[in-house]
Short mmCIF file of C-alpha atoms in Angstrom, two decimals:
data_model
loop_
_atom_site.label_atom_id
_atom_site.label_comp_id
_atom_site.label_asym_id
_atom_site.label_seq_id
_atom_site.Cartn_x
_atom_site.Cartn_y
_atom_site.Cartn_z
CA MET A 81 0.00 0.00 0.00
CA ASN A 82 2.85 2.40 0.82
CA ARG A 83 4.40 1.67 -2.55
CA LEU A 84 1.18 2.49 -4.40
CA SER A 85 0.80 5.74 -2.48
CA ASP A 86 4.42 6.64 -3.32
CA ILE A 87 3.72 6.02 -7.01
CA ALA A 88 0.49 8.02 -6.93
CA LEU A 89 2.14 10.97 -5.18
CA THR A 90 5.16 10.94 -7.51
CA ALA A 91 2.82 10.85 -10.52
CA LEU A 92 1.39 14.23 -9.48
CA ALA A 93 4.64 15.93 -10.54
CA PRO A 94 4.57 14.98 -14.26
CA LEU A 95 0.81 15.52 -14.31
CA VAL A 96 1.41 19.14 -13.29
CA TRP A 97 4.37 19.48 -15.68
CA GLY A 98 2.02 18.64 -18.52
CA SER A 99 0.65 22.18 -18.20
CA THR A 100 4.08 23.73 -18.86
CA TYR A 101 3.66 24.01 -22.62
CA ILE A 102 0.23 25.67 -22.57
CA VAL A 103 1.27 28.07 -19.78
CA THR A 104 4.49 28.97 -21.63
CA VAL A 105 2.89 29.75 -24.99
CA THR A 106 -0.11 31.49 -23.34
CA TYR A 107 1.54 33.63 -20.67
CA LEU A 108 5.21 33.80 -21.76
CA PRO A 109 5.19 33.89 -25.57
CA GLY A 110 8.35 34.80 -27.45
CA LEU A 111 10.66 35.14 -24.46
CA ASP A 112 14.29 34.03 -24.25
CA PRO A 113 14.29 30.36 -23.09
CA LEU A 114 17.23 31.10 -20.78
CA LEU A 115 15.33 33.96 -19.14
CA VAL A 116 12.22 31.82 -18.62
CA SER A 117 14.38 29.07 -17.09
CA LEU A 118 16.05 31.58 -14.75
CA LEU A 119 12.74 33.05 -13.60
CA ARG A 120 11.36 29.58 -12.99
CA ALA A 121 14.33 28.37 -10.93
CA LEU A 122 15.95 31.16 -8.91
CA PRO A 123 12.96 32.84 -7.17
CA ALA A 124 11.53 29.46 -6.14
CA GLY A 125 14.95 28.27 -4.93
CA LEU A 126 15.61 31.40 -2.89
CA LEU A 127 12.14 31.23 -1.35
CA LEU A 128 12.73 27.62 -0.28
CA LEU A 129 16.16 28.56 1.09
CA LEU A 130 14.52 31.21 3.27
CA VAL A 131 12.28 28.47 4.65
CA THR A 132 14.94 25.80 5.16
CA ARG A 133 17.81 28.11 6.21
CA GLN A 134 20.50 25.54 5.47
CA LEU A 135 23.35 25.60 2.94
CA PRO A 136 25.37 22.69 1.50
CA THR A 137 28.68 21.72 3.04
CA GLY A 138 31.80 19.97 1.75
CA VAL A 139 31.33 17.70 -1.26
CA TRP A 140 27.69 18.74 -1.60
CA TRP A 141 28.61 22.09 -3.14
CA PRO A 142 29.88 20.66 -6.47
CA ARG A 143 27.23 17.93 -6.42
CA VAL A 144 24.41 20.40 -5.94
CA PHE A 145 25.63 22.62 -8.77
CA LEU A 146 25.97 19.63 -11.11
CA LEU A 147 22.48 18.42 -10.20
CA GLY A 148 21.13 21.94 -10.49
CA ALA A 149 22.57 22.18 -14.00
CA LEU A 150 21.24 18.79 -15.12
CA ASN A 151 17.79 18.95 -13.50
CA PHE A 152 17.11 22.64 -14.02
CA SER A 153 19.56 24.99 -15.81
CA PHE A 154 20.44 22.98 -18.90
CA PHE A 155 17.29 20.84 -18.94
CA TRP A 156 14.89 23.79 -18.79
CA TRP A 157 16.96 25.77 -21.30
CA MET A 158 16.62 22.88 -23.76
CA LEU A 159 12.97 22.30 -22.78
CA PHE A 160 11.89 25.86 -23.48
CA THR A 161 14.02 26.03 -26.64
CA ALA A 162 12.19 22.96 -27.95
CA ALA A 163 8.83 24.36 -26.80
CA TYR A 164 9.35 27.62 -28.68
CA ARG A 165 10.76 26.04 -31.86
CA LEU A 166 8.59 22.92 -32.17
CA PRO A 167 4.88 22.13 -31.97
CA GLY A 168 4.01 20.73 -28.55
CA GLY A 169 3.48 17.24 -29.96
CA VAL A 170 6.91 17.05 -31.55
CA ALA A 171 8.66 18.46 -28.47
CA ALA A 172 6.95 15.99 -26.15
CA THR A 173 7.59 13.03 -28.45
CA VAL A 174 11.31 13.81 -28.67
CA GLY A 175 11.51 14.19 -24.88
CA ALA A 176 9.79 10.83 -24.42
CA VAL A 177 13.09 9.02 -25.08
CA GLN A 178 14.21 10.02 -21.57
CA PRO A 179 12.93 6.89 -19.73
CA LEU A 180 14.81 4.67 -22.18
CA VAL A 181 18.03 6.58 -21.49
CA VAL A 182 17.42 6.19 -17.75
CA VAL A 183 17.32 2.38 -18.12
CA PHE A 184 20.94 2.32 -19.27
CA LEU A 185 22.26 5.15 -17.07
CA ALA A 186 20.72 3.55 -13.98
CA ARG A 187 22.59 0.33 -14.76
CA LEU A 188 25.85 2.23 -15.21
CA LEU A 189 25.64 4.56 -12.21
CA VAL A 190 23.47 2.89 -9.56
CA GLY A 191 23.59 -0.78 -10.57
CA THR A 192 19.91 -1.16 -11.47
CA PRO A 193 19.63 -4.31 -13.64
CA ILE A 194 18.58 -3.84 -17.25
CA MET A 195 15.42 -5.84 -17.77
CA SER A 196 13.62 -6.45 -21.03
CA VAL A 197 10.34 -5.46 -19.40
CA SER A 198 11.77 -2.03 -18.50
CA ILE A 199 12.98 -1.48 -22.06
CA ALA A 200 9.59 -2.59 -23.43
CA ALA A 201 7.81 -0.21 -21.06
CA ALA A 202 10.05 2.71 -22.07
CA VAL A 203 9.62 2.04 -25.79
CA GLY A 204 5.87 1.43 -25.44
CA GLY A 205 5.39 4.66 -23.52
CA ALA A 206 7.31 6.64 -26.15
CA LEU A 207 5.16 5.13 -28.89
CA GLY A 208 2.06 5.98 -26.87
CA VAL A 209 3.18 9.61 -26.63
CA GLY A 210 3.73 9.68 -30.37
CA LEU A 211 0.24 8.33 -31.05
CA LEU A 212 -1.28 10.74 -28.55
CA ILE A 213 0.09 14.05 -29.75
CA LEU A 214 2.27 13.76 -32.83
CA LYS A 215 0.48 14.93 -35.98
CA PRO A 216 1.52 13.99 -39.54
CA SER A 217 1.64 17.66 -40.49
CA ALA A 218 3.90 18.64 -37.58
CA ALA A 219 6.78 20.87 -38.63
CA LEU A 220 10.28 19.72 -37.77
CA ASP A 221 13.10 22.05 -36.76
CA ALA A 222 16.64 20.66 -36.45
CA THR A 223 17.59 22.95 -33.56
CA GLY A 224 14.37 22.15 -31.72
CA ILE A 225 14.84 18.40 -32.21
CA MET A 226 18.42 18.57 -30.93
CA ALA A 227 17.33 20.66 -27.94
CA GLY A 228 14.63 18.11 -27.10
CA LEU A 229 17.11 15.22 -27.25
CA LEU A 230 19.73 17.03 -25.16
CA GLY A 231 17.08 17.99 -22.62
CA ALA A 232 15.95 14.37 -22.32
CA LEU A 233 19.56 13.25 -21.78
CA SER A 234 20.11 15.96 -19.16
CA MET A 235 17.01 15.03 -17.17
CA ALA A 236 17.83 11.33 -17.41
CA LEU A 237 21.33 11.84 -16.01
CA GLY A 238 20.02 14.23 -13.35
CA THR A 239 17.38 11.70 -12.27
CA VAL A 240 19.90 8.88 -11.88
CA LEU A 241 22.49 11.01 -10.06
CA THR A 242 19.78 12.34 -7.73
CA ARG A 243 19.09 8.72 -6.78
CA ARG A 244 22.79 8.01 -6.32
CA TRP A 245 23.52 11.10 -4.23
CA GLN A 246 21.08 11.27 -1.31
CA PRO A 247 22.13 14.05 1.14
CA PRO A 248 21.53 13.90 4.91
CA VAL A 249 18.98 16.73 4.75
CA PRO A 250 15.20 16.94 4.23
CA LEU A 251 13.85 16.84 0.68
CA LEU A 252 12.72 20.45 0.88
CA THR A 253 16.29 21.52 1.61
CA PHE A 254 17.69 19.34 -1.18
CA THR A 255 15.22 20.85 -3.63
CA ALA A 256 16.06 24.38 -2.46
CA TRP A 257 19.77 23.73 -3.04
CA GLN A 258 19.28 22.45 -6.57
CA LEU A 259 16.81 25.13 -7.66
CA THR A 260 19.03 27.92 -6.30
CA ALA A 261 22.18 26.46 -7.87
CA GLY A 262 20.37 26.02 -11.17
CA GLY A 263 19.13 29.60 -11.02
CA ILE A 264 22.60 30.98 -10.24
CA LEU A 265 24.01 29.20 -13.28
CA LEU A 266 21.36 30.93 -15.40
CA LEU A 267 22.12 34.48 -14.19
CA PRO A 268 23.96 35.37 -17.44
CA ALA A 269 20.52 35.28 -19.06
CA LEU A 270 19.88 38.70 -17.52
CA VAL A 271 22.37 40.22 -19.96
CA GLY A 272 20.35 41.79 -22.73
CA ASN A 273 17.02 40.81 -21.15
CA MET A 274 16.58 43.67 -18.68
CA PRO A 275 14.27 45.62 -21.04
CA THR A 276 12.10 42.51 -21.34
CA LEU A 277 11.85 42.24 -17.55
CA ALA A 278 10.98 45.91 -17.25
CA GLY A 279 8.09 45.40 -19.66
CA PHE A 280 6.62 42.34 -17.93
CA THR A 281 2.83 42.23 -17.95
CA THR A 282 0.46 40.75 -15.39
CA ASP A 283 0.09 37.68 -17.58
CA ASN A 284 3.86 37.24 -17.66
CA LEU A 285 4.02 37.42 -13.86
CA ILE A 286 1.21 34.87 -13.53
CA GLY A 287 3.06 32.50 -15.85
CA VAL A 288 6.35 32.85 -13.98
CA ALA A 289 4.66 32.44 -10.58
CA TYR A 290 2.89 29.26 -11.69
CA LEU A 291 5.95 27.69 -13.33
CA GLY A 292 8.19 28.59 -10.38
CA LEU A 293 6.06 27.98 -7.29
CA ILE A 294 3.87 25.12 -8.54
CA GLY A 295 5.74 23.73 -11.53
CA ALA A 296 9.11 23.78 -9.77
CA GLY A 297 9.11 24.32 -6.00
CA LEU A 298 6.21 22.03 -5.15
CA THR A 299 6.48 19.38 -7.84
CA TYR A 300 10.22 18.78 -7.55
CA VAL A 301 9.96 18.07 -3.84
CA ILE A 302 7.45 15.37 -4.78
CA TRP A 303 9.61 14.17 -7.70
CA PHE A 304 12.82 13.87 -5.65
CA ARG A 305 10.90 12.04 -2.94
CA GLY A 306 9.81 9.51 -5.54
CA ILE A 307 13.36 9.10 -6.85
CA ALA A 308 14.57 8.37 -3.32
CA ARG A 309 11.85 5.79 -2.62
CA LEU A 310 11.10 4.07 -5.94
CA ASN A 311 12.91 2.26 -8.73
CA THR A 312 14.55 4.88 -10.96
CA ASN A 313 13.19 3.33 -14.15
CA LEU A 314 9.63 3.44 -12.84
CA VAL A 315 9.94 7.08 -11.78
CA ALA A 316 11.22 8.03 -15.24
CA GLN A 317 8.30 6.23 -16.91
CA LEU A 318 5.83 8.28 -14.88
CA GLY A 319 7.02 11.20 -17.00
CA PHE A 320 4.83 9.83 -19.80
CA LEU A 321 1.87 11.29 -17.89
CA SER A 322 2.87 14.85 -18.84
CA PRO A 323 1.64 14.59 -22.44
CA VAL A 324 -1.61 13.08 -21.16
CA THR A 325 -2.18 16.22 -19.09
CA ALA A 326 -1.28 18.44 -22.05
CA VAL A 327 -3.86 16.73 -24.26
CA ALA A 328 -6.47 16.75 -21.47
CA LEU A 329 -6.03 20.52 -21.06
CA GLY A 330 -6.54 21.01 -24.78
CA TRP A 331 -9.68 18.89 -24.61
CA LEU A 332 -11.04 20.82 -21.62
CA PHE A 333 -10.18 24.39 -22.56
CA LYS A 334 -9.83 24.39 -26.35
CA ASP A 335 -12.71 22.07 -27.27
CA GLU A 336 -10.30 19.64 -28.93
CA THR A 337 -11.57 16.15 -29.73
CA LEU A 338 -9.66 12.90 -29.27
CA SER A 339 -9.29 10.48 -32.16
CA PHE A 340 -9.18 6.71 -31.90
CA MET A 341 -5.38 6.79 -32.29
CA GLN A 342 -5.09 9.26 -29.41
CA TRP A 343 -7.18 7.06 -27.16
CA LEU A 344 -4.95 4.16 -28.22
CA GLY A 345 -1.90 6.25 -27.29
CA ILE A 346 -3.34 6.97 -23.82
CA ALA A 347 -4.02 3.26 -23.30
CA LEU A 348 -0.48 2.41 -24.42
CA ILE A 349 0.99 4.98 -22.01
CA PHE A 350 -0.88 3.64 -18.99
CA GLY A 351 -0.17 0.06 -20.04
CA SER A 352 3.54 0.86 -20.28
CA ILE A 353 3.55 2.43 -16.81
CA LEU A 354 1.88 -0.68 -15.38
CA LEU A 355 4.40 -2.84 -17.21
CA GLY A 356 7.22 -0.72 -15.84
CA GLN A 357 5.87 -1.17 -12.31
CA ARG A 358 5.95 -4.91 -12.80
CA GLY A 359 9.54 -4.70 -14.01
CA ALA A 360 10.49 -2.56 -11.01
CA ARG A 361 9.09 -5.16 -8.62
CA ARG A 362 11.00 -7.94 -10.36
CA GLY A 363 14.16 -5.83 -10.35
CA ARG A 364 14.03 -5.52 -6.59
#
């Protein structure tokens, strides 16, 4: 029962992240991806630091900055670059390779056995994402595709290293460290973007507040908790739920209809997650 509750709670994070694309294009259109990443990471990190009032010590300084770069700075930079340059379906489909990368990195860095069922779940979930949101007419952009792939690799490595490096501090503190470090690494984004900040509208502020406080501060505490408690491969596969949320939001707020292939994609995604859970149990 505890395991199921851990899975359900961890799943909330990617479900919320599924709203990132619609919030970005609605409230933060046309902005520098580096600036959006900075505004999402640093204010939330500093706010959590004010609450936790604890800084890293010793070896945790370089570890926190590396994790902050992988999980936030570089990953979000690539994520928003892909979001601005690609249709949402293409960006999400490219990013869906991340759980497959985690399978091999987890074996290399934390000793998690590679199981055929985990590979099948990762591939099945990626196919489900493709069926759910990729359209035949979707435009492809080489820079956007590369950004999506690099972002998936960054998050995969960050996920595995977060599992490997578990600090002797509460999860809230660990999240505050990473968000702040990631935000500090993004400070050069302020160069040339000060006029943009000065002209921020109410909608821009709403978008930044949501992505930072909800889409970062809250959800990453939940996500890191799941990484610490669950099989790394299973946690990564829960990321397939993000596109489901994105499509559900379009259905709810934009009167979009779901085709048979999209329903098939949703079924394939949930089936892959269940298959991945089975593989995680066998792996233990």
